[in-house]
């Protein structure tokens, strides 16, 4: 008997270890797993403290519960719309095409601005705010610029030379209001969303300070200036691509007058513009403020456009001037 | 006249001792008690020389330990404890002032990639003084067991000069007390700037890390029970380690560039605590602004740091809370200290009638907590080498008899210094590519338990071969 069992062992060992049958142990454990699957599941659920006393009704209920096909992650702030990465990419592509073809449509501009405001840029902007006393104050106060918070009637009553009055006059001339700014929705971090919101709301102050209109041409000039001072990627894209889509005379005007103005103003800018607490300096003299920030007043764009238009009309009315 | 003075001094060694140990730190005291504990070596006459006043301070500590944890602390491995137990010193350790911790949580300051280690008896936090005092007690006990040939402990004594006897080439140690001792074997346990190593003209190679270690003792806010955990955050400025002690005490080692170390040490106690809490939680950009503020307008630091911490903590879920150390509440006044960090490794540990042990032979970055443990393993190896050569009838001071110690310890120590240095390098960069790669690596490693166990085994349960 002893001899027999020994024989059995020696016969078995080469069988298992032989090269062709190396998969046997794997197969054996898989088979064992298959036959013991219920016991294994029970053991696992015991180990994981899963409630064992579920009635069959509970199980049926649980399985019949319809799970939503698509669900959004939780919001981080009231206006937040959390997007999945593929949605962000899709938003970037569609808004970029839309903004190029239809720059007058606000929804494309807003979406493109937010989809290009990727965290590294916003974090750098926040770092610049954290490094500055006023910037920190802004981050703490979280001011929201609206027509009520600014009190436009009060601004209208300010003396001619103040910044507040200049801003008010500019709003009136361009026919817009601080309430037209859309809240930030797609930036995932709550504080970074505020930083971007602040940038967006301060955009009109740069317009007012430089006296540039909200026409396509004026926007491009301000965007280029913003890119140079604040480093907003979207503003840079606007400065590079938007001039491709405008009339040649406008492009020439931008390249000869307003781009040089933006470069020299940005180079001389003494304070990081995100760290200016605009709401608190409404009563300041506007020229004093320009000097303080190092921003010069560019030639009036509306005036230049008017002159160009008159020349063109004169040319049309009298195509071949008599010698 | 000078020549004549030195000549007589050199010749006139008025004492002879088989072994002279220079330095009464943990390594020196372990060496002394280990020699006197060894049945093979205990009949050798042995002298320990220490410049500080250790007998009375260690006795005071042992008789009446201070209320707060002292700022010089180390993490010791089970292997070190085992050895201290073997030489009979562990029983004198004040266990209530040590903390055995099973968890280490490391996380990346730039990406948050975390790695958790857990293993029973990972390591034990202990004050340097606690180790020294227990070894001192053991030496006193051994001396009373063996009154004929006790260990000659000379503290408050400086080594003035070391020369060699021209005839026998035995080292002669001249002491500030006027005595000079001729010795068969001189053991240098005298720290990183070892005079013994300089006397032997053994080159020590390495480089200074552009960092200082800031140490301090603090107390956590009482926020319910958490199992004792060692925390380490790898910031680009250097790692910040928070190590647990009983009663919510903690000891920190915060490695920072020298200029930042100066700023941190000069902050007020409250501001320092806030800054520490910020450094264990906030992002690197926020910390950079806070460091600038600490340097330029320290009076504003506390308010700004608390504002940032408030924002951070408000957004933290209970689950995320677990991934950060508890908030620190207070700092023990005057417990802050700083010291420069460097890597150095002596070319040789032994020479004719001379051996180097511990920091005298090698220094390392504290990020892995291996410095003292490597020294203890050195002592263990040296003593067993001496035992073997004594049993074989060799002259224990000869280089031939000492060489096995060097060949056993050098490769191991060198590998450890190298690994720690590489970790330091990988973590002291801000290069996005390296940061991305290291975070990916950490995330991957964190999910491979057997690799982690291997790593823990390497640093925690290291046992030098007998």
PDB file of N, CA, C and O in Angstrom, chain A residues 224-292:
ATOM      1  N   UNK A 224      -6.691  92.463 -25.626  1.00  0.00           N
ATOM      2  CA  UNK A 224      -5.244  92.373 -25.764  1.00  0.00           C
ATOM      3  C   UNK A 224      -4.549  92.994 -24.550  1.00  0.00           C
ATOM      4  O   UNK A 224      -3.598  92.442 -24.008  1.00  0.00           O
ATOM      5  N   UNK A 225      -5.090  94.125 -24.119  1.00  0.00           N
ATOM      6  CA  UNK A 225      -4.542  94.779 -22.928  1.00  0.00           C
ATOM      7  C   UNK A 225      -4.669  93.853 -21.713  1.00  0.00           C
ATOM      8  O   UNK A 225      -3.745  93.711 -20.910  1.00  0.00           O
ATOM      9  N   UNK A 226      -5.794  93.174 -21.575  1.00  0.00           N
ATOM     10  CA  UNK A 226      -6.008  92.251 -20.452  1.00  0.00           C
ATOM     11  C   UNK A 226      -5.047  91.076 -20.505  1.00  0.00           C
ATOM     12  O   UNK A 226      -4.517  90.641 -19.491  1.00  0.00           O
ATOM     13  N   UNK A 227      -4.839  90.577 -21.724  1.00  0.00           N
ATOM     14  CA  UNK A 227      -3.920  89.452 -21.852  1.00  0.00           C
ATOM     15  C   UNK A 227      -2.534  89.861 -21.379  1.00  0.00           C
ATOM     16  O   UNK A 227      -1.855  89.127 -20.676  1.00  0.00           O
ATOM     17  N   UNK A 228      -2.121  91.074 -21.757  1.00  0.00           N
ATOM     18  CA  UNK A 228      -0.773  91.516 -21.405  1.00  0.00           C
ATOM     19  C   UNK A 228      -0.648  91.787 -19.907  1.00  0.00           C
ATOM     20  O   UNK A 228       0.403  91.547 -19.320  1.00  0.00           O
ATOM     21  N   UNK A 229      -1.697  92.306 -19.285  1.00  0.00           N
ATOM     22  CA  UNK A 229      -1.566  92.635 -17.857  1.00  0.00           C
ATOM     23  C   UNK A 229      -1.943  91.471 -16.959  1.00  0.00           C
ATOM     24  O   UNK A 229      -1.303  91.229 -15.944  1.00  0.00           O
ATOM     25  N   UNK A 230      -3.005  90.738 -17.307  1.00  0.00           N
ATOM     26  CA  UNK A 230      -3.503  89.699 -16.409  1.00  0.00           C
ATOM     27  C   UNK A 230      -3.120  88.292 -16.836  1.00  0.00           C
ATOM     28  O   UNK A 230      -3.166  87.361 -16.037  1.00  0.00           O
ATOM     29  N   UNK A 231      -2.760  88.134 -18.102  1.00  0.00           N
ATOM     30  CA  UNK A 231      -2.384  86.804 -18.575  1.00  0.00           C
ATOM     31  C   UNK A 231      -3.546  85.846 -18.709  1.00  0.00           C
ATOM     32  O   UNK A 231      -3.392  84.644 -18.572  1.00  0.00           O
ATOM     33  N   UNK A 232      -4.752  86.375 -19.001  1.00  0.00           N
ATOM     34  CA  UNK A 232      -5.908  85.497 -19.203  1.00  0.00           C
ATOM     35  C   UNK A 232      -5.771  84.829 -20.580  1.00  0.00           C
ATOM     36  O   UNK A 232      -5.662  85.536 -21.585  1.00  0.00           O
ATOM     37  N   UNK A 233      -5.756  83.512 -20.638  1.00  0.00           N
ATOM     38  CA  UNK A 233      -5.505  82.844 -21.929  1.00  0.00           C
ATOM     39  C   UNK A 233      -6.544  83.197 -22.975  1.00  0.00           C
ATOM     40  O   UNK A 233      -6.218  83.390 -24.150  1.00  0.00           O
ATOM     41  N   UNK A 234      -7.804  83.292 -22.546  1.00  0.00           N
ATOM     42  CA  UNK A 234      -8.882  83.584 -23.480  1.00  0.00           C
ATOM     43  C   UNK A 234      -8.679  84.940 -24.138  1.00  0.00           C
ATOM     44  O   UNK A 234      -8.898  85.113 -25.345  1.00  0.00           O
ATOM     45  N   UNK A 235      -8.223  85.924 -23.337  1.00  0.00           N
ATOM     46  CA  UNK A 235      -7.997  87.258 -23.871  1.00  0.00           C
ATOM     47  C   UNK A 235      -6.904  87.222 -24.929  1.00  0.00           C
ATOM     48  O   UNK A 235      -6.991  87.897 -25.961  1.00  0.00           O
ATOM     49  N   UNK A 236      -5.881  86.398 -24.696  1.00  0.00           N
ATOM     50  CA  UNK A 236      -4.802  86.256 -25.672  1.00  0.00           C
ATOM     51  C   UNK A 236      -5.315  85.664 -26.971  1.00  0.00           C
ATOM     52  O   UNK A 236      -4.964  86.107 -28.066  1.00  0.00           O
ATOM     53  N   UNK A 237      -6.161  84.625 -26.844  1.00  0.00           N
ATOM     54  CA  UNK A 237      -6.741  84.008 -28.033  1.00  0.00           C
ATOM     55  C   UNK A 237      -7.525  85.041 -28.828  1.00  0.00           C
ATOM     56  O   UNK A 237      -7.443  85.106 -30.058  1.00  0.00           O
ATOM     57  N   UNK A 238      -8.281  85.859 -28.086  1.00  0.00           N
ATOM     58  CA  UNK A 238      -9.074  86.892 -28.736  1.00  0.00           C
ATOM     59  C   UNK A 238      -8.180  87.858 -29.501  1.00  0.00           C
ATOM     60  O   UNK A 238      -8.477  88.232 -30.639  1.00  0.00           O
ATOM     61  N   UNK A 239      -7.065  88.225 -28.876  1.00  0.00           N
ATOM     62  CA  UNK A 239      -6.179  89.213 -29.495  1.00  0.00           C
ATOM     63  C   UNK A 239      -5.521  88.662 -30.745  1.00  0.00           C
ATOM     64  O   UNK A 239      -5.203  89.402 -31.669  1.00  0.00           O
ATOM     65  N   UNK A 240      -5.310  87.326 -30.775  1.00  0.00           N
ATOM     66  CA  UNK A 240      -4.633  86.739 -31.929  1.00  0.00           C
ATOM     67  C   UNK A 240      -5.624  86.421 -33.041  1.00  0.00           C
ATOM     68  O   UNK A 240      -5.396  86.748 -34.203  1.00  0.00           O
ATOM     69  N   UNK A 241      -6.750  85.792 -32.673  1.00  0.00           N
ATOM     70  CA  UNK A 241      -7.643  85.272 -33.718  1.00  0.00           C
ATOM     71  C   UNK A 241      -8.738  86.243 -34.143  1.00  0.00           C
ATOM     72  O   UNK A 241      -9.125  86.254 -35.305  1.00  0.00           O
ATOM     73  N   UNK A 242      -9.228  87.050 -33.185  1.00  0.00           N
ATOM     74  CA  UNK A 242     -10.363  87.898 -33.529  1.00  0.00           C
ATOM     75  C   UNK A 242     -10.058  88.882 -34.672  1.00  0.00           C
ATOM     76  O   UNK A 242     -10.914  89.106 -35.531  1.00  0.00           O
ATOM     77  N   UNK A 243      -8.863  89.487 -34.742  1.00  0.00           N
ATOM     78  CA  UNK A 243      -8.615  90.443 -35.840  1.00  0.00           C
ATOM     79  C   UNK A 243      -8.682  89.809 -37.217  1.00  0.00           C
ATOM     80  O   UNK A 243      -8.805  90.508 -38.217  1.00  0.00           O
ATOM     81  N   UNK A 244      -8.608  88.462 -37.296  1.00  0.00           N
ATOM     82  CA  UNK A 244      -8.686  87.803 -38.599  1.00  0.00           C
ATOM     83  C   UNK A 244     -10.079  87.947 -39.209  1.00  0.00           C
ATOM     84  O   UNK A 244     -10.272  87.764 -40.384  1.00  0.00           O
ATOM     85  N   UNK A 245     -11.030  88.227 -38.330  1.00  0.00           N
ATOM     86  CA  UNK A 245     -12.427  88.162 -38.734  1.00  0.00           C
ATOM     87  C   UNK A 245     -13.061  89.546 -38.855  1.00  0.00           C
ATOM     88  O   UNK A 245     -14.262  89.678 -38.783  1.00  0.00           O
ATOM     89  N   UNK A 246     -12.246  90.610 -38.983  1.00  0.00           N
ATOM     90  CA  UNK A 246     -12.830  91.957 -39.079  1.00  0.00           C
ATOM     91  C   UNK A 246     -12.351  92.646 -40.357  1.00  0.00           C
ATOM     92  O   UNK A 246     -11.459  92.150 -41.052  1.00  0.00           O
ATOM     93  N   UNK A 247     -12.959  93.796 -40.599  1.00  0.00           N
ATOM     94  CA  UNK A 247     -12.636  94.518 -41.822  1.00  0.00           C
ATOM     95  C   UNK A 247     -11.194  95.010 -41.797  1.00  0.00           C
ATOM     96  O   UNK A 247     -10.623  95.254 -40.735  1.00  0.00           O
ATOM     97  N   UNK A 248     -10.608  95.173 -42.973  1.00  0.00           N
ATOM     98  CA  UNK A 248      -9.188  95.492 -43.040  1.00  0.00           C
ATOM     99  C   UNK A 248      -8.877  96.853 -42.397  1.00  0.00           C
ATOM    100  O   UNK A 248      -7.912  97.009 -41.668  1.00  0.00           O
ATOM    101  N   UNK A 249      -9.773  97.844 -42.663  1.00  0.00           N
ATOM    102  CA  UNK A 249      -9.518  99.174 -42.103  1.00  0.00           C
ATOM    103  C   UNK A 249      -9.505  99.117 -40.579  1.00  0.00           C
ATOM    104  O   UNK A 249      -8.684  99.746 -39.910  1.00  0.00           O
ATOM    105  N   UNK A 250     -10.411  98.266 -40.035  1.00  0.00           N
ATOM    106  CA  UNK A 250     -10.453  98.128 -38.571  1.00  0.00           C
ATOM    107  C   UNK A 250      -9.184  97.454 -38.075  1.00  0.00           C
ATOM    108  O   UNK A 250      -8.594  97.849 -37.068  1.00  0.00           O
ATOM    109  N   UNK A 251      -8.772  96.414 -38.803  1.00  0.00           N
ATOM    110  CA  UNK A 251      -7.570  95.682 -38.393  1.00  0.00           C
ATOM    111  C   UNK A 251      -6.367  96.619 -38.420  1.00  0.00           C
ATOM    112  O   UNK A 251      -5.548  96.634 -37.509  1.00  0.00           O
ATOM    113  N   UNK A 252      -6.280  97.433 -39.468  1.00  0.00           N
ATOM    114  CA  UNK A 252      -5.153  98.362 -39.558  1.00  0.00           C
ATOM    115  C   UNK A 252      -5.151  99.340 -38.396  1.00  0.00           C
ATOM    116  O   UNK A 252      -4.111  99.642 -37.819  1.00  0.00           O
ATOM    117  N   UNK A 253      -6.364  99.819 -38.065  1.00  0.00           N
ATOM    118  CA  UNK A 253      -6.458 100.761 -36.952  1.00  0.00           C
ATOM    119  C   UNK A 253      -5.977 100.091 -35.658  1.00  0.00           C
ATOM    120  O   UNK A 253      -5.245 100.669 -34.885  1.00  0.00           O
ATOM    121  N   UNK A 254      -6.396  98.851 -35.472  1.00  0.00           N
ATOM    122  CA  UNK A 254      -5.970  98.116 -34.264  1.00  0.00           C
ATOM    123  C   UNK A 254      -4.457  97.977 -34.230  1.00  0.00           C
ATOM    124  O   UNK A 254      -3.807  98.273 -33.226  1.00  0.00           O
ATOM    125  N   UNK A 255      -3.901  97.522 -35.344  1.00  0.00           N
ATOM    126  CA  UNK A 255      -2.476  97.204 -35.340  1.00  0.00           C
ATOM    127  C   UNK A 255      -1.609  98.446 -35.238  1.00  0.00           C
ATOM    128  O   UNK A 255      -0.518  98.402 -34.681  1.00  0.00           O
ATOM    129  N   UNK A 256      -2.100  99.588 -35.807  1.00  0.00           N
ATOM    130  CA  UNK A 256      -1.242 100.783 -35.773  1.00  0.00           C
ATOM    131  C   UNK A 256      -1.471 101.632 -34.531  1.00  0.00           C
ATOM    132  O   UNK A 256      -0.555 102.275 -34.059  1.00  0.00           O
ATOM    133  N   UNK A 257      -2.696 101.632 -33.994  1.00  0.00           N
ATOM    134  CA  UNK A 257      -2.958 102.533 -32.860  1.00  0.00           C
ATOM    135  C   UNK A 257      -3.169 101.776 -31.553  1.00  0.00           C
ATOM    136  O   UNK A 257      -2.476 102.026 -30.563  1.00  0.00           O
ATOM    137  N   UNK A 258      -4.103 100.805 -31.572  1.00  0.00           N
ATOM    138  CA  UNK A 258      -4.539 100.261 -30.279  1.00  0.00           C
ATOM    139  C   UNK A 258      -3.639  99.155 -29.742  1.00  0.00           C
ATOM    140  O   UNK A 258      -3.465  99.049 -28.533  1.00  0.00           O
ATOM    141  N   UNK A 259      -3.055  98.317 -30.597  1.00  0.00           N
ATOM    142  CA  UNK A 259      -2.111  97.327 -30.075  1.00  0.00           C
ATOM    143  C   UNK A 259      -0.877  97.995 -29.471  1.00  0.00           C
ATOM    144  O   UNK A 259      -0.464  97.659 -28.366  1.00  0.00           O
ATOM    145  N   UNK A 260      -0.281  98.991 -30.180  1.00  0.00           N
ATOM    146  CA  UNK A 260       0.846  99.696 -29.526  1.00  0.00           C
ATOM    147  C   UNK A 260       0.437 100.355 -28.210  1.00  0.00           C
ATOM    148  O   UNK A 260       1.201 100.321 -27.224  1.00  0.00           O
ATOM    149  N   UNK A 261      -0.791 100.893 -28.193  1.00  0.00           N
ATOM    150  CA  UNK A 261      -1.248 101.500 -26.937  1.00  0.00           C
ATOM    151  C   UNK A 261      -1.304 100.430 -25.834  1.00  0.00           C
ATOM    152  O   UNK A 261      -0.847 100.638 -24.713  1.00  0.00           O
ATOM    153  N   UNK A 262      -1.889  99.249 -26.146  1.00  0.00           N
ATOM    154  CA  UNK A 262      -2.020  98.188 -25.157  1.00  0.00           C
ATOM    155  C   UNK A 262      -0.645  97.755 -24.662  1.00  0.00           C
ATOM    156  O   UNK A 262      -0.425  97.559 -23.457  1.00  0.00           O
ATOM    157  N   UNK A 263       0.300  97.629 -25.596  1.00  0.00           N
ATOM    158  CA  UNK A 263       1.636  97.167 -25.190  1.00  0.00           C
ATOM    159  C   UNK A 263       2.283  98.184 -24.271  1.00  0.00           C
ATOM    160  O   UNK A 263       2.819  97.844 -23.217  1.00  0.00           O
ATOM    161  N   UNK A 264       2.219  99.486 -24.652  1.00  0.00           N
ATOM    162  CA  UNK A 264       2.922 100.480 -23.817  1.00  0.00           C
ATOM    163  C   UNK A 264       2.207 100.642 -22.471  1.00  0.00           C
ATOM    164  O   UNK A 264       2.857 100.759 -21.434  1.00  0.00           O
ATOM    165  N   UNK A 265       0.869 100.609 -22.478  1.00  0.00           N
ATOM    166  CA  UNK A 265       0.158 100.742 -21.202  1.00  0.00           C
ATOM    167  C   UNK A 265       0.436  99.558 -20.295  1.00  0.00           C
ATOM    168  O   UNK A 265       0.653  99.699 -19.092  1.00  0.00           O
ATOM    169  N   UNK A 266       0.442  98.342 -20.877  1.00  0.00           N
ATOM    170  CA  UNK A 266       0.694  97.161 -20.068  1.00  0.00           C
ATOM    171  C   UNK A 266       2.118  97.178 -19.521  1.00  0.00           C
ATOM    172  O   UNK A 266       2.364  96.790 -18.377  1.00  0.00           O
ATOM    173  N   UNK A 267       3.055  97.656 -20.339  1.00  0.00           N
ATOM    174  CA  UNK A 267       4.442  97.683 -19.891  1.00  0.00           C
ATOM    175  C   UNK A 267       4.623  98.695 -18.766  1.00  0.00           C
ATOM    176  O   UNK A 267       5.435  98.491 -17.862  1.00  0.00           O
ATOM    177  N   UNK A 268       3.849  99.791 -18.815  1.00  0.00           N
ATOM    178  CA  UNK A 268       3.992 100.821 -17.788  1.00  0.00           C
ATOM    179  C   UNK A 268       3.057 100.618 -16.612  1.00  0.00           C
ATOM    180  O   UNK A 268       3.093 101.387 -15.658  1.00  0.00           O
ATOM    181  N   UNK A 269       2.215  99.595 -16.689  1.00  0.00           N
ATOM    182  CA  UNK A 269       1.218  99.403 -15.644  1.00  0.00           C
ATOM    183  C   UNK A 269       1.908  99.101 -14.315  1.00  0.00           C
ATOM    184  O   UNK A 269       2.715  98.197 -14.213  1.00  0.00           O
ATOM    185  N   UNK A 270       1.571  99.926 -13.317  1.00  0.00           N
ATOM    186  CA  UNK A 270       2.331  99.853 -12.070  1.00  0.00           C
ATOM    187  C   UNK A 270       1.731  98.893 -11.061  1.00  0.00           C
ATOM    188  O   UNK A 270       2.374  98.486 -10.117  1.00  0.00           O
ATOM    189  N   UNK A 271       0.477  98.570 -11.252  1.00  0.00           N
ATOM    190  CA  UNK A 271      -0.167  97.728 -10.243  1.00  0.00           C
ATOM    191  C   UNK A 271      -0.885  96.607 -10.969  1.00  0.00           C
ATOM    192  O   UNK A 271      -1.373  96.790 -12.072  1.00  0.00           O
ATOM    193  N   UNK A 272      -0.915  95.429 -10.352  1.00  0.00           N
ATOM    194  CA  UNK A 272      -1.642  94.344 -10.976  1.00  0.00           C
ATOM    195  C   UNK A 272      -3.135  94.676 -10.928  1.00  0.00           C
ATOM    196  O   UNK A 272      -3.678  94.928  -9.863  1.00  0.00           O
ATOM    197  N   UNK A 273      -3.780  94.703 -12.102  1.00  0.00           N
ATOM    198  CA  UNK A 273      -5.132  95.256 -12.174  1.00  0.00           C
ATOM    199  C   UNK A 273      -6.157  94.437 -11.397  1.00  0.00           C
ATOM    200  O   UNK A 273      -7.179  94.965 -10.966  1.00  0.00           O
ATOM    201  N   UNK A 274      -5.885  93.129 -11.208  1.00  0.00           N
ATOM    202  CA  UNK A 274      -6.852  92.332 -10.458  1.00  0.00           C
ATOM    203  C   UNK A 274      -6.873  92.783  -8.989  1.00  0.00           C
ATOM    204  O   UNK A 274      -7.828  92.560  -8.260  1.00  0.00           O
ATOM    205  N   UNK A 275      -5.792  93.438  -8.560  1.00  0.00           N
ATOM    206  CA  UNK A 275      -5.709  93.879  -7.177  1.00  0.00           C
ATOM    207  C   UNK A 275      -6.202  95.301  -6.965  1.00  0.00           C
ATOM    208  O   UNK A 275      -5.891  95.917  -5.949  1.00  0.00           O
ATOM    209  N   UNK A 276      -6.927  95.842  -7.908  1.00  0.00           N
ATOM    210  CA  UNK A 276      -7.489  97.180  -7.722  1.00  0.00           C
ATOM    211  C   UNK A 276      -8.923  97.026  -7.210  1.00  0.00           C
ATOM    212  O   UNK A 276      -9.730  96.318  -7.811  1.00  0.00           O
ATOM    213  N   UNK A 277      -9.178  97.672  -6.110  1.00  0.00           N
ATOM    214  CA  UNK A 277     -10.523  97.600  -5.517  1.00  0.00           C
ATOM    215  C   UNK A 277     -11.352  98.725  -6.127  1.00  0.00           C
ATOM    216  O   UNK A 277     -11.543  99.774  -5.531  1.00  0.00           O
ATOM    217  N   UNK A 278     -11.848  98.494  -7.357  1.00  0.00           N
ATOM    218  CA  UNK A 278     -12.490  99.556  -8.134  1.00  0.00           C
ATOM    219  C   UNK A 278     -13.627 100.221  -7.373  1.00  0.00           C
ATOM    220  O   UNK A 278     -13.803 101.433  -7.450  1.00  0.00           O
ATOM    221  N   UNK A 279     -14.420  99.437  -6.662  1.00  0.00           N
ATOM    222  CA  UNK A 279     -15.588  99.982  -5.973  1.00  0.00           C
ATOM    223  C   UNK A 279     -15.198 101.081  -4.989  1.00  0.00           C
ATOM    224  O   UNK A 279     -15.978 101.987  -4.711  1.00  0.00           O
ATOM    225  N   UNK A 280     -13.978 100.974  -4.438  1.00  0.00           N
ATOM    226  CA  UNK A 280     -13.577 101.922  -3.397  1.00  0.00           C
ATOM    227  C   UNK A 280     -12.895 103.172  -3.927  1.00  0.00           C
ATOM    228  O   UNK A 280     -12.528 104.050  -3.161  1.00  0.00           O
ATOM    229  N   UNK A 281     -12.673 103.217  -5.246  1.00  0.00           N
ATOM    230  CA  UNK A 281     -11.938 104.381  -5.761  1.00  0.00           C
ATOM    231  C   UNK A 281     -12.791 105.178  -6.743  1.00  0.00           C
ATOM    232  O   UNK A 281     -12.279 105.898  -7.579  1.00  0.00           O
ATOM    233  N   UNK A 282     -14.114 105.042  -6.603  1.00  0.00           N
ATOM    234  CA  UNK A 282     -15.014 105.732  -7.511  1.00  0.00           C
ATOM    235  C   UNK A 282     -14.872 107.245  -7.436  1.00  0.00           C
ATOM    236  O   UNK A 282     -15.119 107.963  -8.412  1.00  0.00           O
ATOM    237  N   UNK A 283     -14.484 107.745  -6.266  1.00  0.00           N
ATOM    238  CA  UNK A 283     -14.433 109.202  -6.112  1.00  0.00           C
ATOM    239  C   UNK A 283     -13.072 109.780  -6.460  1.00  0.00           C
ATOM    240  O   UNK A 283     -12.822 110.973  -6.331  1.00  0.00           O
ATOM    241  N   UNK A 284     -12.181 108.932  -6.906  1.00  0.00           N
ATOM    242  CA  UNK A 284     -10.840 109.385  -7.260  1.00  0.00           C
ATOM    243  C   UNK A 284     -10.865 110.119  -8.605  1.00  0.00           C
ATOM    244  O   UNK A 284     -11.672 109.792  -9.474  1.00  0.00           O
ATOM    245  N   UNK A 285      -9.919 111.057  -8.755  1.00  0.00           N
ATOM    246  CA  UNK A 285      -9.797 111.759 -10.021  1.00  0.00           C
ATOM    247  C   UNK A 285      -9.327 110.774 -11.091  1.00  0.00           C
ATOM    248  O   UNK A 285      -8.385 110.015 -10.885  1.00  0.00           O
ATOM    249  N   UNK A 286     -10.008 110.792 -12.252  1.00  0.00           N
ATOM    250  CA  UNK A 286      -9.746 109.738 -13.229  1.00  0.00           C
ATOM    251  C   UNK A 286      -8.343 109.847 -13.837  1.00  0.00           C
ATOM    252  O   UNK A 286      -7.672 108.837 -14.056  1.00  0.00           O
ATOM    253  N   UNK A 287      -7.877 111.081 -14.031  1.00  0.00           N
ATOM    254  CA  UNK A 287      -6.529 111.231 -14.598  1.00  0.00           C
ATOM    255  C   UNK A 287      -5.456 110.831 -13.591  1.00  0.00           C
ATOM    256  O   UNK A 287      -4.437 110.245 -13.952  1.00  0.00           O
ATOM    257  N   UNK A 288      -5.754 111.164 -12.336  1.00  0.00           N
ATOM    258  CA  UNK A 288      -4.836 110.758 -11.264  1.00  0.00           C
ATOM    259  C   UNK A 288      -4.736 109.235 -11.226  1.00  0.00           C
ATOM    260  O   UNK A 288      -3.657 108.665 -11.084  1.00  0.00           O
ATOM    261  N   UNK A 289      -5.890 108.588 -11.376  1.00  0.00           N
ATOM    262  CA  UNK A 289      -5.931 107.124 -11.348  1.00  0.00           C
ATOM    263  C   UNK A 289      -5.150 106.535 -12.514  1.00  0.00           C
ATOM    264  O   UNK A 289      -4.378 105.593 -12.351  1.00  0.00           O
ATOM    265  N   UNK A 290      -5.330 107.156 -13.699  1.00  0.00           N
ATOM    266  CA  UNK A 290      -4.585 106.662 -14.868  1.00  0.00           C
ATOM    267  C   UNK A 290      -3.085 106.791 -14.632  1.00  0.00           C
ATOM    268  O   UNK A 290      -2.318 105.872 -14.929  1.00  0.00           O
ATOM    269  N   UNK A 291      -2.688 107.922 -14.062  1.00  0.00           N
ATOM    270  CA  UNK A 291      -1.266 108.113 -13.776  1.00  0.00           C
ATOM    271  C   UNK A 291      -0.767 107.079 -12.783  1.00  0.00           C
ATOM    272  O   UNK A 291       0.307 106.506 -12.923  1.00  0.00           O
ATOM    273  N   UNK A 292      -1.589 106.851 -11.770  1.00  0.00           N
ATOM    274  CA  UNK A 292      -1.204 105.935 -10.708  1.00  0.00           C
ATOM    275  C   UNK A 292      -0.999 104.524 -11.261  1.00  0.00           C
ATOM    276  O   UNK A 292      -0.074 103.819 -10.889  1.00  0.00           O
TER     277      UNK A 292
END
